[in-house]
Short mmCIF file of C-alpha atoms and ligand atoms in Angstrom, two decimals:
data_model
loop_
_atom_site.label_atom_id
_atom_site.label_comp_id
_atom_site.label_asym_id
_atom_site.label_seq_id
_atom_site.Cartn_x
_atom_site.Cartn_y
_atom_site.Cartn_z
CA MET A 15 25.90 15.68 -8.90
CA ARG A 16 23.12 14.17 -6.79
CA ARG A 17 22.41 10.48 -7.28
CA TYR A 18 18.63 10.02 -7.53
CA ALA A 19 16.45 6.92 -7.30
CA ARG A 20 14.21 6.92 -10.40
CA ILE A 21 11.18 4.72 -10.96
CA ILE A 22 11.88 2.93 -14.26
CA GLY A 23 9.06 0.36 -14.15
CA THR A 24 5.82 -0.40 -12.31
CA GLY A 25 3.68 -3.52 -12.07
CA SER A 26 0.76 -4.89 -10.09
CA TYR A 27 -1.32 -7.98 -9.65
CA LEU A 28 -4.73 -8.81 -8.20
CA PRO A 29 -5.84 -12.37 -7.48
CA PRO A 30 -8.70 -13.36 -9.82
CA ARG A 31 -11.45 -13.86 -7.20
CA ARG A 32 -13.35 -10.55 -7.09
CA LEU A 33 -16.14 -9.95 -4.60
CA THR A 34 -18.50 -7.03 -4.94
CA ASN A 35 -20.09 -5.64 -1.80
CA ASN A 36 -23.21 -7.63 -2.63
CA ASP A 37 -21.16 -10.85 -2.97
CA LEU A 38 -19.53 -10.21 0.41
CA ALA A 39 -22.84 -9.25 2.02
CA ALA A 40 -24.32 -12.57 0.84
CA GLU A 41 -21.38 -14.48 2.38
CA LEU A 42 -21.63 -12.56 5.66
CA ALA A 43 -25.39 -13.17 5.77
CA GLN A 44 -24.65 -16.89 6.05
CA ARG A 45 -22.81 -16.05 9.30
CA GLY A 46 -25.75 -14.01 10.51
CA LEU A 47 -24.07 -10.63 9.85
CA GLU A 48 -25.95 -7.86 8.13
CA THR A 49 -24.28 -5.37 5.80
CA SER A 50 -25.10 -3.73 2.49
CA ASP A 51 -23.52 -2.25 -0.60
CA GLU A 52 -25.11 1.07 0.39
CA TRP A 53 -23.50 1.13 3.88
CA ILE A 54 -20.05 0.15 2.61
CA VAL A 55 -20.06 2.61 -0.32
CA GLU A 56 -21.34 5.50 1.78
CA ARG A 57 -18.80 5.05 4.63
CA THR A 58 -15.75 3.95 2.62
CA GLY A 59 -16.18 4.29 -1.16
CA ILE A 60 -15.35 0.58 -1.52
CA ARG A 61 -17.38 -1.37 -4.12
CA ALA A 62 -15.28 -4.52 -4.60
CA ARG A 63 -12.12 -6.30 -3.43
CA HIS A 64 -10.08 -9.32 -4.51
CA PHE A 65 -9.32 -12.30 -2.27
CA ALA A 66 -6.50 -14.76 -2.93
CA ALA A 67 -7.17 -18.51 -3.06
CA PRO A 68 -6.24 -20.31 0.19
CA ASP A 69 -2.96 -21.72 -1.18
CA VAL A 70 -1.77 -18.38 -2.62
CA THR A 71 0.74 -16.40 -0.54
CA SER A 72 2.10 -12.85 -0.50
CA SER A 73 5.22 -13.98 -2.39
CA ASP A 74 3.00 -15.44 -5.15
CA LEU A 75 1.22 -12.11 -5.61
CA ALA A 76 4.55 -10.25 -5.30
CA LEU A 77 6.04 -12.45 -8.03
CA GLU A 78 3.36 -11.54 -10.57
CA ALA A 79 3.59 -7.80 -9.79
CA SER A 80 7.41 -7.93 -9.87
CA LYS A 81 7.53 -9.69 -13.24
CA LYS A 82 5.42 -6.89 -14.73
CA ALA A 83 7.54 -4.13 -13.13
CA ILE A 84 10.77 -5.78 -14.32
CA GLU A 85 9.37 -6.13 -17.83
CA ALA A 86 8.23 -2.49 -17.85
CA ALA A 87 11.72 -1.45 -16.70
CA GLY A 88 13.26 -3.36 -19.62
CA ILE A 89 15.76 -5.17 -17.42
CA ALA A 90 16.39 -8.76 -16.36
CA ALA A 91 15.67 -9.96 -12.80
CA ASP A 92 19.39 -10.52 -12.26
CA ASP A 93 20.06 -6.81 -12.92
CA ILE A 94 18.42 -6.11 -9.53
CA ASP A 95 20.82 -5.73 -6.62
CA LEU A 96 18.37 -5.31 -3.73
CA ILE A 97 14.83 -6.54 -3.02
CA ILE A 98 12.61 -4.98 -0.36
CA VAL A 99 9.10 -6.33 0.27
CA ALA A 100 6.65 -4.43 2.44
CA THR A 101 4.12 -6.80 3.97
CA SER A 102 2.24 -7.51 7.19
CA THR A 103 1.07 -10.87 5.86
CA PRO A 104 4.37 -12.65 5.12
CA ASP A 105 4.45 -16.24 3.83
CA MET A 106 6.18 -17.43 7.02
CA VAL A 107 7.48 -16.10 10.32
CA PHE A 108 10.84 -16.43 8.57
CA PRO A 109 12.54 -16.34 6.11
CA SER A 110 11.44 -13.03 4.67
CA THR A 111 8.95 -12.86 1.82
CA ALA A 112 11.64 -10.92 -0.08
CA ALA A 113 14.06 -13.88 0.09
CA ILE A 114 11.30 -16.24 -1.08
CA LEU A 115 10.47 -13.80 -3.90
CA GLN A 116 14.12 -13.69 -5.00
CA HIS A 117 14.05 -17.48 -5.38
CA LYS A 118 10.71 -17.45 -7.23
CA LEU A 119 12.12 -14.84 -9.63
CA GLY A 120 14.81 -17.43 -10.46
CA MET A 121 17.60 -15.01 -9.62
CA ALA A 122 21.14 -16.38 -9.78
CA ASN A 123 22.46 -13.08 -8.40
CA HIS A 124 22.36 -13.40 -4.60
CA CYS A 125 21.45 -9.81 -3.87
CA PRO A 126 20.26 -8.77 -0.40
CA ALA A 127 16.53 -9.23 0.21
CA PHE A 128 14.52 -8.27 3.27
CA ASP A 129 11.02 -7.33 4.43
CA VAL A 130 9.79 -4.07 5.90
CA GLN A 131 6.90 -4.17 8.36
CA ALA A 132 5.09 -0.86 8.67
CA VAL A 133 1.58 -2.10 7.83
CA CYS A 134 -0.22 0.29 5.44
CA SER A 135 2.78 2.68 5.43
CA GLY A 136 5.03 -0.24 4.45
CA PHE A 137 5.48 0.79 0.83
CA VAL A 138 6.54 4.36 1.62
CA TYR A 139 8.90 2.97 4.27
CA ALA A 140 10.38 0.48 1.78
CA LEU A 141 10.70 3.14 -0.92
CA THR A 142 12.49 5.46 1.52
CA VAL A 143 14.97 2.73 2.51
CA ALA A 144 15.57 1.91 -1.17
CA ASP A 145 16.10 5.61 -1.93
CA SER A 146 18.70 5.86 0.85
CA MET A 147 20.50 2.73 -0.39
CA ILE A 148 20.64 4.16 -3.91
CA GLN A 149 21.74 7.62 -2.78
CA SER A 150 24.52 6.11 -0.66
CA GLY A 151 25.79 4.02 -3.57
CA ALA A 152 25.02 0.72 -1.83
CA ALA A 153 22.50 -0.26 -4.51
CA LYS A 154 21.91 0.57 -8.17
CA ARG A 155 18.65 -1.19 -9.06
CA VAL A 156 16.11 -1.98 -6.38
CA LEU A 157 12.88 -3.95 -6.62
CA VAL A 158 10.40 -2.53 -4.08
CA VAL A 159 7.18 -4.48 -3.58
CA GLY A 160 4.07 -4.12 -1.44
CA SER A 161 2.20 -7.42 -1.20
CA GLU A 162 -0.59 -8.59 1.06
CA VAL A 163 -3.05 -11.39 1.66
CA PHE A 164 -4.95 -9.36 4.25
CA SER A 165 -7.98 -11.66 3.90
CA ARG A 166 -6.01 -14.15 6.07
CA ILE A 167 -6.01 -11.85 9.11
CA LEU A 168 -9.59 -10.59 8.91
CA ASP A 169 -12.28 -11.48 11.40
CA PHE A 170 -15.25 -12.44 9.20
CA ASN A 171 -17.47 -12.17 12.27
CA ASP A 172 -16.68 -8.44 12.60
CA ARG A 173 -18.60 -6.54 9.91
CA THR A 174 -16.93 -3.23 10.77
CA THR A 175 -13.50 -4.43 9.63
CA CYS A 176 -13.88 -7.38 7.24
CA VAL A 177 -15.63 -5.32 4.57
CA LEU A 178 -12.71 -2.89 4.30
CA PHE A 179 -9.74 -4.96 3.12
CA GLY A 180 -8.53 -6.93 0.10
CA ASP A 181 -5.52 -8.79 -1.30
CA GLY A 182 -3.05 -7.71 -4.01
CA ALA A 183 0.49 -6.63 -4.85
CA GLY A 184 2.27 -3.74 -6.53
CA ALA A 185 5.92 -3.27 -7.42
CA VAL A 186 8.37 -0.70 -8.75
CA VAL A 187 11.93 -0.93 -10.03
CA LEU A 188 14.12 1.96 -8.92
CA GLU A 189 17.38 2.81 -10.68
CA ALA A 190 20.24 5.15 -9.78
CA SER A 191 20.17 8.17 -12.08
CA GLU A 192 21.44 11.71 -12.47
CA GLU A 193 17.91 12.64 -13.58
CA PRO A 194 15.47 13.49 -10.77
CA GLY A 195 13.42 10.67 -9.32
CA ILE A 196 12.61 10.59 -5.61
CA LEU A 197 12.85 14.22 -4.46
CA ALA A 198 12.07 13.97 -0.74
CA THR A 199 10.82 11.50 1.84
CA GLU A 200 9.34 11.72 5.33
CA LEU A 201 8.65 8.87 7.78
CA HIS A 202 7.10 8.75 11.24
CA ALA A 203 5.85 6.30 13.85
CA ASP A 204 4.05 6.73 17.17
CA GLY A 205 3.85 3.40 18.97
CA SER A 206 1.59 4.82 21.67
CA HIS A 207 -1.33 4.17 19.29
CA VAL A 208 -0.60 0.45 18.93
CA GLY A 209 -4.04 -0.50 20.25
CA ILE A 210 -6.21 1.33 17.69
CA LEU A 211 -5.14 -0.85 14.76
CA CYS A 212 -3.42 -4.17 15.35
CA VAL A 213 -3.36 -7.93 14.98
CA PRO A 214 -2.40 -8.79 18.55
CA GLY A 215 -1.68 -12.52 18.06
CA ASN A 216 1.75 -14.12 18.13
CA VAL A 217 3.30 -17.55 17.59
CA SER A 218 4.94 -18.95 20.70
CA GLY A 219 5.76 -22.44 21.91
CA GLY A 220 4.01 -23.94 18.89
CA GLN A 221 0.77 -22.11 19.64
CA ILE A 222 -0.92 -18.88 18.68
CA LEU A 223 -1.00 -16.53 21.64
CA GLY A 224 -3.58 -13.76 21.61
CA ASP A 225 -5.99 -13.01 18.79
CA PRO A 226 -4.54 -13.37 15.27
CA VAL A 227 -7.17 -11.19 13.55
CA LEU A 228 -7.37 -7.48 12.84
CA LYS A 229 -8.76 -5.19 15.57
CA MET A 230 -9.53 -1.56 14.85
CA ASP A 231 -11.03 1.52 16.44
CA GLY A 232 -12.26 2.92 13.13
CA GLN A 233 -13.06 6.43 14.30
CA ALA A 234 -9.75 6.90 16.14
CA VAL A 235 -7.86 5.66 13.07
CA PHE A 236 -9.85 7.97 10.82
CA LYS A 237 -9.10 11.10 12.87
CA LEU A 238 -5.40 10.35 13.29
CA ALA A 239 -4.96 9.43 9.60
CA VAL A 240 -6.42 12.72 8.35
CA SER A 241 -4.23 14.77 10.65
CA VAL A 242 -0.88 13.01 10.08
CA LEU A 243 -1.27 12.70 6.30
CA ASP A 244 -1.58 16.45 5.97
CA LYS A 245 1.50 17.08 8.12
CA ALA A 246 3.55 14.49 6.22
CA ALA A 247 2.55 15.99 2.86
CA ARG A 248 3.57 19.49 3.92
CA ALA A 249 6.88 18.39 5.45
CA THR A 250 7.81 16.44 2.31
CA LEU A 251 6.94 19.31 -0.03
CA GLU A 252 8.93 21.72 2.14
CA LYS A 253 12.01 19.46 2.01
CA ALA A 254 11.81 19.51 -1.80
CA GLY A 255 11.27 23.30 -1.89
CA MET A 256 7.83 22.80 -3.44
CA THR A 257 4.22 23.64 -2.61
CA ASP A 258 0.92 21.84 -3.07
CA ALA A 259 0.55 23.66 -6.41
CA ASP A 260 3.48 21.60 -7.76
CA ILE A 261 1.70 18.27 -7.27
CA ASP A 262 0.44 16.68 -10.50
CA TRP A 263 -0.91 13.55 -8.77
CA LEU A 264 -1.65 12.56 -5.20
CA ILE A 265 -1.54 8.81 -4.64
CA PRO A 266 -2.51 8.25 -1.02
CA HIS A 267 -2.93 4.93 0.76
CA GLN A 268 -6.28 3.60 -0.46
CA ALA A 269 -8.16 2.92 2.78
CA ASN A 270 -11.25 5.06 2.62
CA ILE A 271 -12.45 7.60 0.04
CA ARG A 272 -13.45 10.03 2.80
CA ILE A 273 -9.90 10.11 4.21
CA MET A 274 -8.59 10.66 0.68
CA GLN A 275 -11.08 13.47 -0.01
CA SER A 276 -10.16 15.17 3.23
CA THR A 277 -6.43 14.90 2.48
CA ALA A 278 -6.94 16.34 -1.00
CA ARG A 279 -9.09 19.18 0.35
CA LYS A 280 -6.42 20.18 2.86
CA LEU A 281 -3.83 20.25 0.06
CA LYS A 282 -6.24 22.31 -2.09
CA LEU A 283 -6.19 19.57 -4.73
CA SER A 284 -9.27 18.60 -6.70
CA MET A 285 -10.15 14.89 -6.70
CA ASP A 286 -9.23 14.92 -10.43
CA LYS A 287 -5.62 14.92 -9.24
CA VAL A 288 -6.03 11.92 -6.97
CA VAL A 289 -5.54 8.37 -8.27
CA VAL A 290 -8.41 6.35 -6.79
CA THR A 291 -8.50 2.55 -6.74
CA VAL A 292 -10.04 1.98 -3.31
CA ASP A 293 -13.43 1.51 -4.98
CA GLN A 294 -12.21 -1.57 -6.86
CA HIS A 295 -9.51 -2.95 -4.53
CA GLY A 296 -10.56 -2.05 -0.98
CA ASN A 297 -7.68 -1.47 1.43
CA THR A 298 -4.77 -3.71 0.39
CA SER A 299 -2.46 -2.30 3.09
CA ALA A 300 1.19 -2.13 1.88
CA ALA A 301 0.08 -3.03 -1.66
CA SER A 302 -2.38 -0.18 -2.06
CA ILE A 303 0.00 2.61 -3.11
CA PRO A 304 2.01 0.63 -5.70
CA LEU A 305 -1.26 -0.86 -7.03
CA ALA A 306 -2.67 2.64 -7.48
CA LEU A 307 0.61 3.95 -8.93
CA ASP A 308 0.72 1.15 -11.50
CA HIS A 309 -2.94 1.76 -12.33
CA GLY A 310 -2.16 5.48 -12.82
CA VAL A 311 0.84 4.75 -15.05
CA ARG A 312 -0.80 2.07 -17.18
CA SER A 313 -4.05 4.03 -17.61
CA GLY A 314 -1.99 6.94 -18.97
CA GLN A 315 -2.97 9.30 -16.12
CA VAL A 316 0.51 9.49 -14.56
CA LYS A 317 3.11 10.57 -17.13
CA LYS A 318 6.87 10.87 -17.26
CA GLY A 319 8.10 14.17 -15.84
CA GLN A 320 5.09 14.62 -13.53
CA THR A 321 5.40 15.18 -9.79
CA VAL A 322 3.62 12.60 -7.67
CA LEU A 323 3.08 12.58 -3.92
CA LEU A 324 2.72 9.08 -2.42
CA GLU A 325 1.36 8.97 1.12
CA GLY A 326 0.95 6.09 3.55
CA VAL A 327 -0.65 5.70 6.96
CA GLY A 328 -1.42 2.68 9.08
CA GLY A 329 -0.91 0.48 12.10
CA GLY A 330 1.84 1.36 14.53
CA PHE A 331 0.77 4.14 14.18
CA THR A 332 3.01 4.76 11.15
CA TRP A 333 2.86 7.35 8.41
CA GLY A 334 4.99 8.96 5.75
CA ALA A 335 5.26 10.38 2.26
CA VAL A 336 7.48 10.15 -0.80
CA LEU A 337 7.59 12.94 -3.39
CA VAL A 338 8.74 11.63 -6.75
CA LYS A 339 9.37 12.99 -10.23
CA MET A 340 8.25 10.26 -12.63
C1 COA B 28 -14.63 1.72 9.82
C2 COA B 28 -15.53 2.90 9.44
C3 COA B 28 -15.94 2.79 7.98
C4 COA B 28 -16.76 2.84 10.31
O1 COA B 28 -17.58 3.95 10.03
P1 COA B 28 -18.22 4.77 11.22
O2 COA B 28 -19.00 5.84 10.62
O3 COA B 28 -17.12 5.15 12.16
O4 COA B 28 -19.19 3.69 11.81
P2 COA B 28 -19.33 3.13 13.30
O5 COA B 28 -18.22 2.18 13.60
O6 COA B 28 -19.54 4.28 14.23
O7 COA B 28 -20.67 2.34 13.16
C5 COA B 28 -21.87 2.99 12.82
C6 COA B 28 -22.97 1.97 12.74
O8 COA B 28 -22.79 1.14 11.58
C7 COA B 28 -22.81 -0.23 11.99
N1 COA B 28 -21.90 -0.98 11.09
C8 COA B 28 -20.58 -1.21 11.25
N2 COA B 28 -20.11 -1.92 10.20
C9 COA B 28 -21.16 -2.14 9.38
C10 COA B 28 -21.29 -2.79 8.15
N3 COA B 28 -20.26 -3.39 7.51
N4 COA B 28 -22.53 -2.81 7.58
C11 COA B 28 -23.58 -2.23 8.16
N5 COA B 28 -23.51 -1.59 9.35
C12 COA B 28 -22.29 -1.54 9.94
C13 COA B 28 -22.33 -0.21 13.42
O9 COA B 28 -22.72 -1.37 14.09
C14 COA B 28 -22.99 1.02 13.95
O10 COA B 28 -24.32 0.73 14.21
P3 COA B 28 -25.07 1.40 15.49
O11 COA B 28 -25.05 2.88 15.20
O12 COA B 28 -26.41 0.77 15.42
O13 COA B 28 -24.25 1.01 16.67
C15 COA B 28 -14.80 4.25 9.66
O14 COA B 28 -14.61 4.47 11.04
C16 COA B 28 -13.47 4.29 8.97
O15 COA B 28 -13.40 4.27 7.77
N6 COA B 28 -12.35 4.41 9.74
C17 COA B 28 -11.02 4.38 9.18
C18 COA B 28 -10.66 2.96 8.94
C19 COA B 28 -9.43 2.82 8.10
O16 COA B 28 -9.29 3.46 7.11
N7 COA B 28 -8.55 1.92 8.51
C20 COA B 28 -7.37 1.57 7.84
C21 COA B 28 -6.34 2.63 8.04
S1 COA B 28 -4.85 2.08 7.39
#
């Protein structure tokens, strides 16, 4: 009998400060940058994003999302035996945000906790690792979180990038089960594209070396994302012996509505089958998929027994997909 990893609870959290495109445009105008709600909506589908207060960290956002996922799962925090946090904006260089989260959750159980760094693919990477740990018998209940304070690494003098991202967190609790849960996974990376999406800075000798803000070649990222997402979707479906017709919901990384529309079109899915939160959250990197999943579950769109394809793509270049029976 196969041992599956089933999602038994989801949760998410957005920091309270919400900026519409007009709010952000007004702030950027003070820096002499011109943008508009019309430009941002037309190119990206984004209408608003949330920014965390300066003293709020990824582990703070992760804590709120995790508490909701744990409550939805109907378990206690100490029932968890592994924590994986996907983030590119950790609280510190070390220790991991996952270890800090374990402490904030008040866990007495000293389960392993570590971070995964795969930028916007981080959540599908973390979910895949958790699935493997459950299938192997090494873990029984895993808390998987995507959490980001991307506002900290944005260049607010670069209007092409700073309008795209936001802060937030999403979490799931996975449990070992004989009932189907995660059906198939697929991960990839191609480090030759490191330059098209990166934060090239580093801490060394007590100083920041290089530029610690996000750099992006938007058009190169766009083209690559559309192509790899389609390949990852097909490979994952094939592994599970399924076709695009079996997908009830597509929950892609929420970066840009045009990338999502193109992905759906290639899979012959109508946009009615795509959970969309990019309009309200912007691109929250590793948090975007679990935020959208939790939104889908709590809004009643995504139901138990349905087949959901989660897809991530981002810096590295990294990409991947997870096909899951809810
Ligand atoms: C970033 C992105 C929206 C830019 O759209 P684009 O159509 O490629 O736009 P360009 O960069 O070619 O810029 C077009 C024009 O808009 C201007 N512009 C850029 N940002 C602007 C903004 N926020 N407001 C108004 N004008 C803007 C540019 O200066 C340029 O003006 P010009 O023609 O006078 O030179 C688009 O490339 C994209 O979505 N890429 C994918 C990004 C992504 O999803 N990244 C995360 C992946 S995980």
